[in-house]
Amino acid sequence: MTALDARTDTTTVLRFPEGFRWGTATAAYQIEGAAAEDGRTPSIWDTFSRTPGKVRNGDTGDIAADHYHRVDEDVALMRRLGVTDYRFSIAWPRVQPTGRGPAVRKGLDFYRRLADRLLEAGIRPVATLYHWDLPQELEDAGGWPHRETAYRFAEYAGIMADALGDRVATWTTLNEPWCAAFLGYGSGEHAPGHTSALGSLRAAHHLNLAHGLAARTLRGALPGAAEVSLTLNLHAVRALSQAPEDVDAARRIDAVANRIFLDPVFHGRLPEDLVRDTAPVTDWSFVRDGDLATAAAPLDFLGINYYSPSVVAAGASEAPSAWAGAEQHVRFEPAPGPRTAMDWPVDANGLHELLVRLRDELPGVPLVITENGAAYDDYADPSGNVKDPERVAYLHGHLAAVHRALADGADVRGYFLWSLLDNFEWAYGYSKRFGIVHVDFATQRRTLKDSARWYAEVIARGGLTETP
Ligand code: FCB
């Protein structure tokens, strides 16, 4: 497809703007392995995955996709695909093992080498500082419900800016603070596995504070042209019906899943209805003067991770829940339509809805889809092919939704496909495959799935054909 001539190509009907960023995304704990090498210490995910019953099949990230030892091969794969950008995360316990004090050179060298290989391949490195692997020592000291963790994070941000600022120009502070706060400290489905409504709200606030402190540190330490961002997994929430109770259930989830981050980060305030809804849990006195202004540091773009929409109605959810203050009022309903191997509904309209909402609510803030993709039960057939037509259809549908949002005036600058490689899918272990590159975890052999070839064509064409 590299021979494709844009002037004569009439089959590309949905063309993306010049300069649109076409990427893939991964996260450190999900692919790196080398869990105890070169000075890395355990993160909360090492501890959690070793706790019986927390991760399917007792899987851990000890080896994962062995990316730590296969950086060259993995960058070569991306070069073959023609991606313009690669979003990876930095493992905090690899570069600052106790979450305090000086950095470990070997850890920094690993990321320097990754960035150099990417630049040599003509791929822009996009670094995320926190994709959920908090150093265990910081969790032992109180974790995200504890204010001090925010200051530790800002210090770590400064270390990384100094180490990589000469080669990495695009930075994201946090990936999906909602998951870190509410799955980590509310429902307990993610590390560190705590179940406290108060803990989850405190964590959310300290993550907002950490983001703001780190954004300021990054700005101070990076060259002026560097980009600073945050990635949220905004929930596309729909009420089951227009009955006022169902509409109010949707409002509650919007408050505790979306506006709890959007309002502090973009407006320097807490949503009033959230404070009301959560009054039985907390009076928010852990928010100190100036915190919300700190959280509202100016950003170059907002990253959005989207997989599927949620449908809610008036009712009650099971405790412990990820919905502090809302669990007595809201129940989740299965959304209609086809599903992925995660049992997540496939509905690209949710992505369009979110982008159009952000167009209206955050004028002037560029948007980047920092994750989108799907898990299916892929396997390599005897001739070594991995056919994944459902993933191709999912990706085509979601990219078409992004295109529609662009046409409707949303300022979307890029799309990062989750994920480059099959990997450790958190509480699901290796049972769920999100990669466009198949990984045989016994041999670490990488095989391009059909979706990888398809994505390479989309990038080369700069857009989509009518059907996948
Ligand atoms: C997101 C995470 C990412 C991956 C996808 C499927 O919530 O950021 O690490 O697990 O879901």
Coordinates of C-alpha atoms and ligand atoms in Angstrom, one line a residue:
M1 CA 0.0 0.0 0.0
T2 CA 3.0 2.3 0.3
A3 CA 2.8 2.6 -3.5
L4 CA -0.7 4.0 -3.2
D5 CA -0.9 7.4 -5.0
A6 CA -3.1 9.8 -3.1
R7 CA -4.0 11.6 -6.3
T8 CA -5.4 8.6 -8.1
D9 CA -6.8 6.8 -5.1
T10 CA -10.6 7.1 -5.3
T11 CA -11.4 4.2 -2.9
T12 CA -10.4 6.2 0.2
V13 CA -13.7 7.8 1.0
L14 CA -13.1 8.9 4.6
R15 CA -9.9 10.9 4.5
F16 CA -8.3 12.2 7.7
P17 CA -6.6 15.6 7.9
E18 CA -3.0 16.0 6.9
G19 CA -0.7 15.5 9.9
F20 CA -3.2 13.3 11.7
R21 CA -1.3 11.1 14.2
W22 CA -1.7 7.4 13.6
G23 CA -0.4 5.4 16.6
T24 CA -0.5 2.3 18.7
A25 CA -0.4 2.1 22.5
T26 CA 0.9 -0.2 25.2
A27 CA 1.6 0.0 28.9
A28 CA 4.7 -1.0 30.8
Y29 CA 3.4 -3.6 33.2
Q30 CA 1.3 -5.2 30.4
I31 CA 4.3 -5.9 28.0
E32 CA 7.7 -5.3 29.5
G33 CA 8.3 -8.3 31.8
A34 CA 11.8 -8.2 33.3
A35 CA 10.0 -7.6 36.6
A36 CA 13.1 -8.0 38.8
E37 CA 15.8 -6.9 36.5
D38 CA 18.2 -3.9 36.6
G39 CA 17.0 -2.7 40.0
R40 CA 13.2 -2.7 39.3
T41 CA 11.2 -3.3 42.5
P42 CA 7.6 -4.5 42.8
S43 CA 4.7 -2.2 42.0
I44 CA 1.2 -2.7 43.3
W45 CA 0.5 -4.8 40.3
D46 CA 3.3 -7.3 41.1
T47 CA 1.8 -7.6 44.6
F48 CA -1.8 -7.8 43.4
S49 CA -1.1 -10.4 40.7
R50 CA 0.6 -12.6 43.3
T51 CA -2.4 -12.4 45.6
P52 CA -4.5 -15.6 45.0
G53 CA -7.8 -15.0 43.3
K54 CA -7.1 -11.5 42.0
V55 CA -5.9 -12.3 38.5
R56 CA -7.3 -15.0 36.2
N57 CA -5.1 -18.1 36.1
G58 CA -2.7 -16.5 38.6
D59 CA -1.1 -14.7 35.7
T60 CA 1.5 -12.1 36.5
G61 CA 3.5 -9.5 34.4
D62 CA 6.8 -11.2 35.3
I63 CA 7.6 -12.0 31.7
A64 CA 4.6 -10.6 29.8
A65 CA 5.5 -9.9 26.1
D66 CA 9.2 -9.7 27.1
H67 CA 9.3 -6.3 25.5
Y68 CA 12.2 -5.2 27.8
H69 CA 14.4 -7.6 25.8
R70 CA 12.7 -7.1 22.5
V71 CA 12.6 -3.4 22.0
D72 CA 14.4 -3.5 18.6
E73 CA 12.1 -6.1 17.2
D74 CA 8.9 -4.3 18.5
V75 CA 10.0 -1.0 17.1
A76 CA 10.8 -2.7 13.7
L77 CA 7.2 -4.1 13.7
M78 CA 5.8 -0.6 14.2
R79 CA 8.0 0.7 11.4
R80 CA 6.6 -1.9 9.2
L81 CA 3.1 -0.8 10.1
G82 CA 4.0 2.8 9.3
V83 CA 2.7 4.3 12.5
T84 CA 3.6 7.9 13.1
D85 CA 3.4 7.7 16.9
Y86 CA 3.9 5.2 19.7
R87 CA 2.3 5.6 23.1
F88 CA 4.1 3.7 25.9
S89 CA 4.3 4.1 29.6
I90 CA 7.2 4.3 32.0
A91 CA 7.3 1.9 34.9
W92 CA 7.9 4.1 38.0
P93 CA 9.5 1.3 40.0
R94 CA 12.0 0.7 37.2
V95 CA 13.3 4.2 37.3
Q96 CA 12.8 5.3 40.9
P97 CA 12.3 2.0 42.8
T98 CA 11.1 3.2 46.1
G99 CA 9.2 6.2 44.7
R100 CA 11.6 8.4 46.4
G101 CA 15.1 9.7 45.9
P102 CA 17.6 9.2 43.0
A103 CA 16.8 7.4 39.8
V104 CA 18.3 4.1 38.6
R105 CA 20.4 4.7 35.6
K106 CA 19.7 1.3 33.9
G107 CA 16.0 2.0 34.2
L108 CA 16.4 5.4 32.5
D109 CA 18.6 3.9 29.9
F110 CA 16.0 1.4 28.9
Y111 CA 13.5 4.3 28.0
R112 CA 16.3 6.3 26.4
R113 CA 17.0 3.4 24.1
L114 CA 13.3 2.9 23.3
A115 CA 13.0 6.6 22.5
D116 CA 16.1 6.5 20.3
R117 CA 15.0 3.5 18.4
L118 CA 11.6 5.1 17.8
L119 CA 13.2 8.3 16.5
E120 CA 15.5 6.4 14.2
A121 CA 12.4 4.7 12.8
G122 CA 10.7 8.1 12.3
I123 CA 8.1 7.4 15.0
R124 CA 7.2 10.0 17.6
P125 CA 7.6 8.7 21.2
V126 CA 4.6 9.6 23.4
A127 CA 5.3 8.8 27.1
T128 CA 2.8 8.2 29.8
L129 CA 4.2 8.6 33.3
Y130 CA 1.6 6.6 35.2
H131 CA -0.3 3.6 33.8
W132 CA -1.1 2.1 37.2
D133 CA 2.1 0.6 38.5
L134 CA 2.7 2.5 41.7
P135 CA 5.9 1.5 43.6
Q136 CA 4.7 -0.8 46.3
E137 CA 6.6 1.2 48.9
L138 CA 4.4 4.2 48.2
E139 CA 1.3 2.0 48.6
D140 CA 2.6 0.8 51.9
A141 CA 2.9 4.5 52.9
G142 CA -0.8 5.1 52.1
G143 CA -1.0 5.0 48.2
W144 CA -3.2 7.4 46.3
P145 CA -5.6 8.1 49.2
H146 CA -2.6 9.7 50.9
R147 CA -1.7 13.2 49.8
E148 CA 2.1 12.7 49.9
T149 CA 1.8 10.4 46.9
A150 CA 0.9 13.4 44.7
Y151 CA 4.2 15.1 45.6
R152 CA 6.2 11.9 45.0
F153 CA 4.6 11.7 41.6
A154 CA 5.6 15.3 40.7
E155 CA 9.2 14.5 41.7
Y156 CA 9.2 11.4 39.5
A157 CA 7.8 13.5 36.6
G158 CA 10.8 15.9 37.0
I159 CA 13.3 13.0 36.9
M160 CA 11.7 11.7 33.7
A161 CA 11.6 15.1 32.1
D162 CA 15.3 15.6 32.8
A163 CA 16.1 12.1 31.5
L164 CA 14.0 12.0 28.3
G165 CA 13.1 15.6 27.6
D166 CA 15.7 15.9 24.9
R167 CA 14.1 13.1 22.9
V168 CA 10.4 12.8 24.0
A169 CA 8.3 15.8 23.1
T170 CA 4.8 14.4 24.0
W171 CA 3.9 13.6 27.6
T172 CA 0.9 12.3 29.4
T173 CA 0.8 12.5 33.2
L174 CA -1.8 9.8 34.1
N175 CA -3.6 7.1 32.2
E176 CA -7.3 6.7 33.3
P177 CA -7.2 8.0 36.9
W178 CA -10.8 6.7 37.2
C179 CA -9.5 3.1 37.0
A180 CA -6.6 3.8 39.4
A181 CA -9.0 5.4 42.0
F182 CA -12.2 3.5 41.7
L183 CA -11.2 0.0 40.5
G184 CA -8.1 0.2 42.7
Y185 CA -9.6 1.6 46.0
G186 CA -13.3 1.3 45.5
S187 CA -14.4 -2.0 43.9
G188 CA -11.0 -3.7 44.5
E189 CA -10.9 -5.2 41.0
H190 CA -7.5 -3.6 40.3
A191 CA -4.4 -3.2 42.4
P192 CA -4.1 -2.5 45.2
G193 CA -7.5 -4.1 45.7
H194 CA -9.0 -2.0 48.4
T195 CA -12.7 -1.5 48.9
S196 CA -13.4 1.9 50.4
A197 CA -15.7 4.5 49.0
L198 CA -13.8 7.2 50.9
G199 CA -10.5 5.8 49.8
S200 CA -11.6 6.0 46.2
L201 CA -12.7 9.6 46.4
R202 CA -9.5 10.6 48.2
A203 CA -7.5 8.8 45.6
A204 CA -9.4 10.6 42.8
H205 CA -8.6 13.9 44.3
H206 CA -4.9 13.2 44.9
L207 CA -4.6 11.9 41.3
N208 CA -6.0 15.2 40.1
L209 CA -3.6 17.0 42.3
A210 CA -0.7 14.8 41.2
H211 CA -1.6 15.5 37.6
G212 CA -1.5 19.3 38.1
L213 CA 1.7 19.2 40.1
A214 CA 3.4 17.0 37.5
A215 CA 2.1 19.0 34.5
R216 CA 3.7 22.1 36.1
T217 CA 6.9 20.3 36.7
L218 CA 7.0 19.0 33.1
R219 CA 6.4 22.5 31.7
G220 CA 9.2 23.8 33.8
A221 CA 11.7 21.1 32.8
L222 CA 10.8 20.5 29.1
P223 CA 11.6 22.5 26.1
G224 CA 8.9 25.0 25.2
A225 CA 7.5 23.0 22.3
A226 CA 6.8 19.9 24.4
E227 CA 3.2 18.8 24.7
V228 CA 1.7 17.9 28.1
S229 CA -1.6 16.0 28.4
L230 CA -3.8 13.8 30.5
T231 CA -5.7 10.6 29.4
L232 CA -9.2 10.0 30.7
N233 CA -11.5 7.0 30.1
L234 CA -14.6 9.1 29.8
H235 CA -17.8 7.1 30.2
A236 CA -20.4 7.4 27.4
V237 CA -23.3 7.1 29.9
R238 CA -26.8 6.6 28.6
A239 CA -30.0 6.5 30.7
L240 CA -32.1 3.4 30.0
S241 CA -35.2 5.6 29.6
Q242 CA -36.2 9.2 29.8
A243 CA -37.9 8.6 33.2
P244 CA -36.5 11.2 35.6
E245 CA -35.0 8.5 37.9
D246 CA -33.1 6.9 35.1
V247 CA -31.9 10.3 33.8
D248 CA -30.7 11.1 37.3
A249 CA -28.9 7.8 37.5
A250 CA -27.0 8.8 34.4
R251 CA -26.2 12.2 35.9
R252 CA -24.7 10.5 39.0
I253 CA -22.4 8.3 37.0
D254 CA -21.4 11.2 34.8
A255 CA -20.5 13.1 38.0
V256 CA -18.4 10.3 39.6
A257 CA -16.8 9.0 36.5
N258 CA -16.4 12.0 34.2
R259 CA -16.9 15.4 35.8
I260 CA -14.9 14.4 38.9
F261 CA -11.8 14.7 36.6
L262 CA -13.0 17.1 33.9
D263 CA -14.2 19.9 36.3
P264 CA -11.0 20.1 38.4
V265 CA -8.7 19.7 35.5
F266 CA -10.4 22.1 33.1
H267 CA -12.3 24.4 35.4
G268 CA -10.5 24.3 38.8
R269 CA -13.7 23.2 40.7
L270 CA -15.5 20.2 42.0
P271 CA -18.9 19.4 40.5
E272 CA -21.5 20.6 43.0
D273 CA -23.8 17.6 42.4
L274 CA -20.9 15.2 43.1
V275 CA -20.2 16.9 46.4
R276 CA -24.0 16.5 47.3
D277 CA -24.2 12.8 46.1
T278 CA -21.1 11.8 48.1
A279 CA -22.1 13.7 51.3
P280 CA -22.8 10.4 53.1
V281 CA -19.2 9.3 52.4
T282 CA -17.2 12.5 52.9
D283 CA -17.3 16.3 53.3
W284 CA -14.2 16.5 51.0
S285 CA -12.2 18.3 53.7
F286 CA -9.1 16.6 52.3
V287 CA -9.2 19.1 49.5
R288 CA -7.0 22.0 50.5
D289 CA -7.0 25.6 49.3
G290 CA -5.3 25.9 46.0
D291 CA -5.5 22.2 45.1
L292 CA -8.2 22.6 42.4
A293 CA -6.3 25.5 40.9
T294 CA -3.2 23.3 40.8
A295 CA -5.2 20.6 39.1
A296 CA -6.2 23.0 36.4
A297 CA -2.8 23.3 34.7
P298 CA -3.1 24.2 31.0
L299 CA -2.9 21.2 28.7
D300 CA -1.9 20.8 25.1
F301 CA -4.5 18.1 24.5
L302 CA -6.9 15.8 26.2
G303 CA -6.4 12.0 25.6
I304 CA -9.5 9.9 25.5
N305 CA -9.7 6.1 25.9
Y306 CA -12.9 4.6 24.6
Y307 CA -14.1 1.0 24.3
S308 CA -17.9 0.9 24.9
P309 CA -20.8 2.8 26.3
S310 CA -22.7 2.2 29.6
V311 CA -26.4 2.1 30.1
V312 CA -27.8 2.9 33.5
A313 CA -31.1 3.0 35.3
A314 CA -32.4 3.8 38.8
G315 CA -31.7 0.9 41.1
A316 CA -28.8 -0.3 43.3
S317 CA -25.4 -1.8 42.5
E318 CA -23.6 -4.5 44.4
A319 CA -21.2 -3.5 47.0
P320 CA -18.3 -2.9 47.1
S321 CA -18.6 -0.7 44.0
A322 CA -16.6 1.6 41.9
W323 CA -19.3 4.3 42.2
A324 CA -18.8 6.0 45.5
G325 CA -22.0 7.7 46.5
A326 CA -24.0 6.4 43.6
E327 CA -24.2 2.7 44.3
Q328 CA -27.6 2.9 46.2
H329 CA -29.1 4.8 43.2
V330 CA -27.8 3.3 40.0
R331 CA -27.8 -0.1 38.4
F332 CA -26.0 -1.0 35.2
E333 CA -28.0 -2.5 32.3
P334 CA -26.6 -4.6 29.5
A335 CA -26.2 -2.5 26.4
P336 CA -27.6 -4.1 23.3
G337 CA -25.7 -5.3 20.3
P338 CA -22.7 -7.5 19.5
R339 CA -19.9 -8.0 22.1
T340 CA -16.2 -8.4 22.2
A341 CA -14.4 -11.2 24.1
M342 CA -14.5 -8.9 27.1
D343 CA -18.3 -9.0 26.8
W344 CA -18.1 -5.3 26.1
P345 CA -20.8 -4.0 23.7
V346 CA -19.6 -2.8 20.3
D347 CA -21.0 0.7 19.8
A348 CA -19.0 3.3 17.9
N349 CA -21.7 6.0 18.4
G350 CA -20.5 6.3 22.0
L351 CA -17.2 7.6 20.8
H352 CA -18.8 10.1 18.5
E353 CA -21.1 11.3 21.4
L354 CA -18.1 11.9 23.6
L355 CA -16.1 13.8 21.0
V356 CA -19.0 16.0 20.2
R357 CA -19.7 16.7 23.8
L358 CA -16.0 17.7 24.4
R359 CA -16.2 19.9 21.3
D360 CA -19.0 21.8 23.0
E361 CA -17.7 21.7 26.6
L362 CA -14.0 22.2 26.1
P363 CA -13.7 24.6 23.1
G364 CA -10.1 25.1 22.2
V365 CA -8.9 21.9 23.7
P366 CA -7.5 19.5 21.1
L367 CA -8.5 15.8 21.5
V368 CA -6.5 12.7 20.8
I369 CA -7.9 9.1 21.0
T370 CA -5.2 7.6 23.1
E371 CA -6.8 4.1 23.2
N372 CA -9.4 2.3 21.3
G373 CA -9.5 -1.4 20.2
A374 CA -11.1 -4.7 21.0
A375 CA -10.3 -8.2 22.4
Y376 CA -11.2 -11.3 20.4
D377 CA -10.3 -14.9 20.8
D378 CA -7.5 -14.9 18.2
Y379 CA -5.2 -17.8 17.3
A380 CA -2.6 -18.4 14.7
D381 CA -3.8 -21.1 12.2
P382 CA -1.5 -23.8 10.9
S383 CA -0.2 -21.7 8.1
G384 CA 0.6 -18.9 10.6
N385 CA -2.2 -16.5 9.8
V386 CA -4.3 -14.7 12.4
K387 CA -7.6 -13.8 10.9
D388 CA -9.5 -11.3 13.0
P389 CA -12.3 -9.8 10.9
E390 CA -14.3 -8.8 14.0
R391 CA -11.4 -6.5 15.2
V392 CA -11.1 -5.0 11.7
A393 CA -14.8 -4.3 11.7
Y394 CA -14.6 -2.8 15.2
L395 CA -11.7 -0.6 14.2
H396 CA -13.3 0.5 10.9
G397 CA -16.5 1.5 12.8
H398 CA -14.7 3.4 15.4
L399 CA -12.4 5.3 13.0
A400 CA -15.5 6.1 10.9
A401 CA -17.0 7.6 14.1
V402 CA -13.9 9.7 14.7
H403 CA -14.2 10.9 11.1
R404 CA -17.8 11.8 11.6
A405 CA -16.8 13.8 14.8
L406 CA -14.1 15.6 12.8
A407 CA -16.7 16.5 10.1
D408 CA -18.9 17.7 13.0
G409 CA -16.2 20.1 14.1
A410 CA -14.4 18.1 16.9
D411 CA -10.7 18.9 17.0
V412 CA -9.3 15.4 16.9
R413 CA -5.6 15.2 16.2
G414 CA -4.8 11.5 16.4
Y415 CA -5.8 7.9 17.1
F416 CA -3.8 5.3 19.0
L417 CA -4.9 1.8 18.6
W418 CA -5.0 -0.4 21.7
S419 CA -2.9 -2.4 21.4
L420 CA 0.3 -3.1 19.5
L421 CA 0.8 -6.5 21.1
D422 CA -1.3 -9.1 22.9
N423 CA -0.5 -8.5 26.6
F424 CA -1.3 -8.9 30.3
E425 CA -4.9 -7.6 30.4
W426 CA -4.9 -6.7 34.2
A427 CA -7.4 -8.9 36.2
Y428 CA -8.0 -11.0 33.0
G429 CA -4.3 -11.9 32.7
Y430 CA -3.3 -13.3 29.3
S431 CA -6.8 -14.6 28.6
K432 CA -7.8 -11.5 26.6
R433 CA -6.0 -10.6 23.4
F434 CA -6.2 -6.9 22.4
G435 CA -3.1 -6.9 20.1
I436 CA -3.0 -6.3 16.3
V437 CA 0.2 -8.4 16.7
H438 CA -0.3 -11.9 18.0
V439 CA 2.1 -13.0 20.7
D440 CA 2.7 -16.6 21.4
F441 CA 3.5 -16.3 25.1
A442 CA 5.4 -19.7 25.2
T443 CA 7.8 -18.7 22.5
Q444 CA 7.4 -14.9 22.4
R445 CA 6.9 -15.2 18.6
R446 CA 5.1 -12.1 17.1
T447 CA 2.8 -12.6 14.2
L448 CA 0.9 -9.7 12.4
K449 CA -2.8 -10.3 12.6
D450 CA -4.9 -9.3 9.6
S451 CA -5.9 -6.2 11.5
A452 CA -2.3 -5.1 11.6
R453 CA -2.1 -5.3 7.8
W454 CA -5.4 -3.5 7.6
Y455 CA -4.2 -0.7 9.9
A456 CA -1.0 -0.3 7.9
E457 CA -3.2 0.2 4.8
V458 CA -5.4 2.8 6.5
I459 CA -2.3 4.7 7.6
A460 CA -0.8 4.6 4.1
R461 CA -4.1 5.8 2.6
G462 CA -4.6 8.4 5.3
G463 CA -8.1 7.2 5.7
L464 CA -10.8 4.5 5.3
T465 CA -12.5 2.8 2.5
E466 CA -16.3 2.6 2.5
T467 CA -16.3 -0.8 4.1
P468 CA -13.5 -2.6 6.0
Ligands
FCB1 C1 -7.8 0.4 29.4 C2 -6.4 0.4 29.9 C3 -5.4 -0.4 29.1 C4 -6.1 -1.7 28.6 C5 -7.5 -1.4 28.0 C6 -8.2 -2.6 27.4 O1 -8.7 0.7 30.5 O2 -5.9 1.7 30.0 O3 -4.3 -0.7 29.8 O4 -6.2 -2.6 29.6 O5 -8.3 -0.8 28.9

